[in-house]
XYZ file of C-alpha atoms in Angstrom:
493
model
C 155.143 -11.311 121.502
C 157.635 -8.762 119.585
C 160.871 -9.647 118.915
C 164.221 -8.218 120.792
C 164.771 -5.603 119.065
C 161.340 -4.085 118.826
C 160.256 -4.443 122.480
C 159.675 -0.722 124.071
C 160.737 -1.197 127.777
C 160.314 1.230 130.635
C 160.465 1.371 134.285
C 157.791 3.734 135.527
C 159.141 6.080 138.473
C 155.576 7.626 139.303
C 154.858 10.847 140.549
C 158.191 12.856 141.283
C 158.840 14.828 144.720
C 157.880 18.505 144.246
C 160.637 20.118 142.929
C 161.947 23.942 141.981
C 160.521 25.578 138.623
C 162.894 26.581 136.124
C 160.382 28.582 134.332
C 158.559 30.699 137.423
C 161.767 30.338 139.630
C 159.283 29.208 142.708
C 160.671 26.340 145.051
C 158.887 23.084 145.470
C 156.241 23.994 142.919
C 156.759 21.771 139.969
C 155.246 18.165 139.598
C 155.322 15.679 137.039
C 155.744 12.107 136.438
C 158.040 10.103 134.947
C 160.132 7.028 133.443
C 163.308 5.811 132.220
C 162.885 4.165 128.890
C 165.616 1.388 127.854
C 164.049 1.191 124.309
C 161.212 2.704 122.579
C 160.043 2.160 119.060
C 159.634 5.379 117.043
C 155.753 4.244 116.850
C 155.319 4.108 120.576
C 157.066 7.475 121.137
C 155.315 9.172 118.741
C 151.686 8.101 120.781
C 153.915 9.072 123.891
C 154.143 12.880 122.962
C 150.478 12.538 121.426
C 149.941 12.513 125.000
C 151.939 14.663 126.460
C 155.286 13.088 127.164
C 158.395 14.194 126.395
C 162.127 12.775 126.530
C 165.229 14.272 127.870
C 167.733 11.708 127.261
C 166.374 8.164 127.888
C 164.619 9.764 131.115
C 160.432 10.365 129.789
C 158.578 12.950 131.634
C 154.965 13.931 131.689
C 153.881 17.424 133.424
C 151.149 17.228 136.355
C 148.825 19.799 134.857
C 146.638 20.325 137.321
C 149.090 20.355 140.775
C 152.114 22.104 138.694
C 152.928 25.441 138.808
C 153.279 26.151 134.895
C 151.663 23.537 132.814
C 153.429 22.403 130.010
C 151.142 21.900 126.552
C 152.664 20.211 124.055
C 152.541 21.931 120.907
C 153.000 21.439 117.538
C 152.900 23.204 114.247
C 151.574 22.137 110.513
C 154.515 21.960 108.667
C 152.505 21.819 105.260
C 150.536 25.111 105.609
C 153.269 27.116 107.488
C 152.842 30.575 107.363
C 156.322 32.778 107.167
C 156.167 35.653 109.344
C 157.390 39.050 108.740
C 160.170 38.872 111.607
C 160.817 35.399 110.607
C 161.779 36.510 107.205
C 164.266 39.173 108.844
C 166.009 36.356 110.439
C 166.346 34.294 106.945
C 167.700 37.976 105.712
C 169.842 38.474 108.609
C 171.507 35.364 108.034
C 171.834 36.036 104.140
C 173.607 39.628 105.228
C 175.654 37.753 107.539
C 177.042 35.194 104.883
C 177.875 38.283 102.384
C 179.497 40.440 104.467
C 180.555 38.263 107.685
C 179.365 40.655 109.908
C 175.636 40.971 111.064
C 173.762 43.582 113.067
C 174.935 44.225 116.973
C 170.972 44.197 117.890
C 169.054 41.252 117.254
C 165.751 41.761 115.648
C 162.912 40.697 118.391
C 165.095 38.949 120.329
C 162.370 37.800 122.944
C 159.983 36.655 120.584
C 162.789 35.492 117.807
C 165.041 33.522 120.031
C 164.674 30.000 120.568
C 164.739 29.151 124.183
C 165.862 25.510 124.096
C 163.221 23.436 125.611
C 165.085 21.014 127.746
C 166.801 23.601 130.038
C 164.732 23.243 132.812
C 163.213 19.864 132.667
C 166.936 18.848 132.631
C 167.179 20.633 135.751
C 164.401 19.296 137.286
C 165.088 15.510 136.468
C 168.816 15.717 137.040
C 168.144 15.190 140.960
C 166.713 11.941 140.077
C 168.301 8.697 141.777
C 170.482 7.503 138.888
C 169.890 3.571 140.276
C 165.892 4.414 138.860
C 167.550 3.663 135.239
C 167.260 -0.002 134.034
C 170.701 -1.149 134.380
C 170.046 -5.007 134.930
C 171.184 -6.895 131.661
C 168.366 -9.285 132.678
C 166.103 -6.303 131.785
C 167.889 -4.365 129.337
C 168.432 -5.783 125.885
C 171.400 -4.486 123.516
C 170.914 -1.503 121.889
C 173.512 -0.783 118.790
C 173.776 2.612 118.022
C 175.165 3.108 114.261
C 177.854 5.723 114.845
C 177.958 6.292 110.810
C 175.821 8.663 109.298
C 173.076 8.214 106.844
C 173.799 6.927 103.130
C 173.870 9.657 100.150
C 170.037 10.796 99.326
C 170.100 12.302 95.761
C 168.773 15.671 95.976
C 167.571 15.866 99.909
C 171.044 15.133 100.926
C 174.733 15.269 99.334
C 177.865 13.587 100.302
C 180.662 16.011 101.558
C 184.528 15.363 101.014
C 184.899 16.867 104.967
C 184.613 13.190 106.125
C 182.716 10.005 104.864
C 180.168 10.123 107.727
C 178.995 13.299 107.051
C 175.742 14.234 105.310
C 174.742 17.447 104.299
C 171.992 19.305 102.894
C 173.188 22.543 101.323
C 171.406 25.573 102.162
C 171.461 27.845 99.284
C 171.523 31.068 100.638
C 173.569 33.855 98.572
C 172.747 37.707 97.843
C 173.192 38.987 94.887
C 175.365 42.068 95.538
C 174.938 43.350 91.748
C 171.015 44.294 93.095
C 171.511 46.901 95.421
C 168.870 48.494 96.947
C 169.135 52.411 95.522
C 168.091 54.931 98.464
C 166.461 58.124 96.871
C 167.749 61.437 98.057
C 164.649 64.009 98.729
C 165.438 67.726 98.541
C 165.355 69.383 101.820
C 161.576 71.345 102.649
C 158.144 70.835 103.886
C 157.377 67.680 101.897
C 155.539 67.113 98.960
C 154.074 69.783 96.747
C 150.052 69.782 97.555
C 149.460 70.936 94.228
C 150.963 68.164 92.257
C 148.818 65.145 91.360
C 149.929 62.164 93.470
C 151.685 59.472 92.329
C 150.599 56.315 90.801
C 152.127 53.156 89.754
C 152.069 52.771 85.939
C 149.910 49.580 86.361
C 147.395 51.869 87.645
C 147.175 54.709 85.079
C 147.082 51.843 82.608
C 144.105 50.689 83.872
C 142.773 54.284 84.375
C 143.269 54.908 80.495
C 141.575 51.858 79.588
C 138.449 52.687 81.851
C 138.598 56.044 80.233
C 138.169 54.485 76.930
C 136.068 51.798 77.670
C 133.953 52.244 81.099
C 132.600 48.535 80.724
C 136.165 47.746 81.248
C 136.673 45.077 83.813
C 139.962 45.013 85.812
C 141.188 41.581 87.009
C 144.608 42.642 89.862
C 145.851 39.514 90.982
C 147.850 39.317 94.224
C 151.585 39.134 94.115
C 152.437 35.671 94.680
C 154.313 35.168 97.798
C 157.637 33.029 98.017
C 157.533 29.914 100.053
C 159.878 29.170 103.018
C 162.271 27.071 100.704
C 162.443 30.209 98.643
C 163.589 32.532 100.982
C 166.348 29.955 102.669
C 167.621 28.667 98.973
C 167.350 32.049 97.229
C 170.782 31.867 95.906
C 173.751 29.477 95.893
C 176.204 30.970 98.198
C 177.040 34.408 98.836
C 180.519 36.135 98.093
C 182.525 37.872 100.568
C 184.357 39.641 98.780
C 187.276 38.254 95.843
C 186.477 34.523 95.141
C 185.896 33.747 98.733
C 183.080 32.311 99.665
C 180.806 32.140 103.066
C 178.739 28.828 103.186
C 176.313 27.385 105.700
C 176.127 23.502 104.913
C 173.778 21.146 107.088
C 174.992 17.748 108.306
C 172.778 14.894 109.574
C 174.329 12.733 111.775
C 172.823 9.262 113.499
C 175.413 9.521 115.953
C 177.886 12.689 117.029
C 180.766 9.913 117.704
C 183.057 11.278 114.836
C 182.193 14.866 115.577
C 181.762 14.333 119.752
C 184.671 16.759 120.460
C 183.642 19.345 117.658
C 179.992 19.217 119.133
C 181.049 19.023 123.331
C 182.949 22.137 123.030
C 179.783 24.322 121.242
C 177.738 22.605 124.155
C 179.876 23.607 127.100
C 180.074 27.015 125.592
C 176.703 27.272 125.016
C 175.629 26.046 128.520
C 178.110 28.314 130.155
C 177.694 31.849 128.210
C 174.035 31.762 127.249
C 172.338 30.121 130.554
C 175.021 31.115 132.831
C 175.806 26.984 134.252
C 178.787 26.280 135.698
C 181.405 24.699 133.947
C 181.544 21.490 136.234
C 177.867 20.865 135.253
C 178.828 20.903 131.835
C 180.799 17.313 132.042
C 180.985 14.644 129.280
C 178.667 12.121 130.817
C 176.004 14.702 131.284
C 176.249 15.611 127.715
C 175.973 12.216 127.050
C 173.326 11.287 129.342
C 170.985 13.824 127.653
C 171.756 14.743 124.390
C 173.741 11.631 122.732
C 171.641 9.194 124.544
C 168.305 8.036 122.981
C 165.991 5.265 123.959
C 164.636 5.684 120.237
C 165.486 2.207 117.670
C 166.373 2.962 114.672
C 163.823 1.953 111.931
C 164.135 2.266 107.936
C 161.603 3.706 105.837
C 160.657 1.928 102.371
C 161.468 5.258 100.479
C 165.595 5.254 99.063
C 166.436 8.998 99.781
C 164.481 8.662 103.240
C 167.255 9.197 105.888
C 164.979 6.943 108.245
C 163.420 6.957 111.488
C 165.198 7.653 115.015
C 167.402 10.226 116.840
C 169.508 12.389 114.623
C 172.098 15.541 115.314
C 171.511 18.087 112.582
C 174.815 20.165 112.446
C 175.406 23.651 111.023
C 178.628 23.960 109.447
C 180.044 27.676 108.695
C 183.124 26.192 106.396
C 185.136 24.303 108.920
C 183.647 25.420 111.647
C 180.827 23.958 113.800
C 178.010 26.956 114.982
C 175.317 25.141 116.216
C 173.236 21.771 116.875
C 169.834 20.645 116.546
C 168.819 17.483 117.948
C 165.847 15.958 116.528
C 163.801 12.774 116.717
C 162.569 11.723 113.260
C 158.942 10.053 113.923
C 156.180 8.347 111.808
C 154.073 11.529 111.878
C 156.758 14.480 112.528
C 160.296 15.537 113.339
C 160.260 16.406 117.440
C 162.332 19.103 118.458
C 164.662 18.057 121.222
C 167.167 20.743 121.786
C 169.281 22.860 120.015
C 172.792 24.578 120.948
C 175.240 27.256 118.847
C 178.355 28.948 119.382
C 177.408 32.061 121.444
C 179.805 34.732 119.141
C 176.910 33.772 116.594
C 174.088 34.644 118.395
C 172.954 37.660 116.553
C 172.143 35.856 113.839
C 169.248 34.120 115.740
C 170.113 30.671 115.263
C 167.293 29.342 117.321
C 164.401 30.857 114.948
C 166.699 29.974 111.882
C 167.287 26.354 112.733
C 163.543 25.971 113.543
C 162.646 27.131 110.045
C 165.340 24.769 108.486
C 163.576 21.804 110.634
C 160.433 22.940 109.219
C 161.718 22.592 105.808
C 162.846 18.829 106.744
C 159.101 17.973 107.548
C 158.312 19.177 104.390
C 160.706 17.574 102.545
C 160.209 14.016 104.517
C 156.357 14.540 103.650
C 157.359 14.107 100.190
C 158.663 10.485 100.797
C 156.476 9.424 104.010
C 152.716 11.245 103.566
C 151.703 10.900 106.794
C 154.842 12.548 107.827
C 153.614 16.478 108.188
C 154.050 18.180 111.624
C 156.929 19.578 113.674
C 156.587 19.027 117.355
C 158.505 22.099 119.303
C 158.353 20.739 122.470
C 156.271 22.285 125.097
C 154.195 25.961 125.181
C 154.236 27.744 128.787
C 151.931 30.481 128.528
C 153.254 31.381 131.886
C 156.605 31.626 130.655
C 156.860 34.850 128.232
C 160.017 33.430 126.806
C 158.599 30.211 125.749
C 155.650 32.176 124.081
C 157.373 32.821 120.778
C 156.574 29.119 119.661
C 153.012 30.710 119.226
C 154.890 33.071 116.513
C 155.318 29.604 114.066
C 151.445 29.183 112.362
C 149.608 27.699 112.226
C 149.948 25.939 115.113
C 147.977 23.661 117.770
C 147.978 22.796 121.809
C 147.183 19.334 123.083
C 144.000 19.142 124.851
C 145.596 17.805 128.431
C 142.189 15.795 129.284
C 140.623 14.490 125.666
C 144.374 14.653 123.682
C 143.041 16.457 121.041
C 144.606 19.125 119.210
C 143.194 23.013 119.291
C 144.426 26.193 117.382
C 146.493 28.049 119.708
C 144.745 31.264 119.560
C 141.719 29.675 120.870
C 143.944 28.270 123.349
C 145.655 31.308 124.237
C 142.211 32.884 124.880
C 141.326 30.480 127.711
C 145.207 30.670 128.723
C 144.749 34.453 129.804
C 142.081 33.162 132.322
C 143.088 30.189 133.746
C 147.098 28.376 133.537
C 145.752 24.932 133.325
C 142.612 24.543 130.843
C 141.005 21.917 129.016
C 140.764 22.955 125.195
C 138.040 20.140 124.237
C 134.445 21.633 125.243
C 132.948 18.249 123.735
C 131.543 17.024 126.823
C 132.989 13.017 125.175
C 134.090 11.033 127.990
C 138.091 11.090 128.115
C 139.497 7.327 126.625
C 139.115 4.299 128.706
C 140.261 0.696 128.321
C 137.703 -1.720 130.067
C 140.490 -4.242 129.759
C 142.299 -4.546 133.460
C 145.729 -4.073 134.074
C 146.037 -7.756 134.613
C 146.525 -7.924 130.641
C 149.997 -5.236 130.358
C 152.722 -6.857 129.506
C 155.492 -6.946 132.317
C 159.095 -7.828 132.469
C 160.073 -9.269 135.842
C 163.480 -11.411 136.175
C 164.447 -11.621 132.602
C 160.633 -13.205 132.059
C 158.159 -11.524 130.059
C 154.467 -12.097 131.502
C 150.882 -10.362 131.876
C 150.560 -8.423 135.018
C 148.323 -11.470 136.195
C 151.545 -14.101 136.205
C 153.254 -11.126 138.188
C 150.893 -10.962 140.862
C 151.607 -15.202 141.596
C 155.335 -15.102 141.534
C 156.195 -11.308 142.528
C 155.983 -10.115 145.975
C 155.781 -6.092 145.529
C 154.089 -4.344 147.611
C 151.693 -1.172 146.237
C 153.125 -1.984 142.861
C 149.517 -2.630 141.653
C 148.621 1.131 142.450
C 151.866 2.111 140.681
C 150.295 -0.023 137.715
C 147.097 1.573 137.836
C 148.848 4.957 137.710
C 150.977 4.174 134.792
C 148.279 2.594 132.900
C 146.178 5.859 133.065
C 148.810 8.108 132.002
C 150.076 6.453 128.675
C 146.229 5.111 128.122
C 145.099 2.045 127.079
C 147.034 1.991 123.354
C 150.283 2.062 125.138
C 149.526 0.196 127.779
C 149.329 -2.808 125.286
C 152.657 -1.876 123.486
C 155.165 -0.829 126.192
C 156.669 -3.230 128.468
C 156.769 -2.554 132.067
C 159.997 -3.421 133.689
C 159.320 -4.575 137.688
C 163.071 -4.959 139.163
C 163.327 -6.078 142.865
């Protein structure tokens, strides 16, 4: 059996009742399955999200794809081959301009596509109605989880320690704009345009090639395509940006294992974000709710063998502008990916499109971590909801793939969209293969009952729970044969 500190313990709720949908706004049209997780290894949670599950705090849920009004498809981006789009480049330049001038354009660039709609917004509304008693609270079932409140140790070139607080770690964001190299706008003389009698203007390189061809008709030209800058070069083009005089404006990224050392800063930004951006009432944005969904995590911290790797588990990536916290990205670092959990930011900085910008920074993080852990190469963006226009922006992060809800295989999003345009619930894998099945019976599923760990076959002898077998069968179908052996199924009286 597993040792206490590596156990993954869950309490399966079963199918939820109908609830209103935050995406299409229909009443009693959203269906999902859920379970509370007391603790999860990062490996177990990686397997879960690869079967369509997702966490909100310690609550894990999976859409009932065939029944629900707005099916939720797990989406991931292949970070190593990420293709930076023109609109994404504009957003990086928008941040650079802001750091240079202290101001930014009033109208956001393509906000409908570029802004990042937090993935947990509506899921939280759906699961907040669940009975708190469904949580595993009995100490016989819950093993203590020591959450470290300090931040990661220093990580050479990857993370640098700042003197703000000993517990904060920073990955400097080297954005700047060279004020000496300004674009000169050409002044054209008034008139009807270019003189058609004059020869067309040509680039010097093309003129040189023409001269060589005139001298030697057998001359072979080799014109190479201009080299494209990578994402890291766009983000870290310069070290800092001058804002006049000697004053410097700079964004710093701090990665935290826990927000306890800056809880009030984070909570203030979160409350401001929820009330202004999403229109939530202030009483809904309590400290308890903030802790429950964005501080609490079932993931057990695991260390990496690489000395510069921050380790695996749940983290808060903070964005500081000087001494002011302007955004927080909640992420999970897992064996194969960085999974985005939530983002909240100060609405005063809405126009620099921090949603998309933070996603680009998290893709950079994946690429950095890949150098230390070769298996880690994906960026999971939560769910793609094709029926919700505000969520379609995720398809702009290329190359991206959607998870087949039947075979749990990955498929290029362009091909998936063609199917989703016709049917909101679609099977992407057309191989005809039979979905994974396990010939083993449910009798071998590990069960935790009254503080004792036993196979389900033993529980049937000592326990007296009606309808538990149907629930266990449903649970096994949803999590699959691999997770059925990894997770411990908790049964409470």
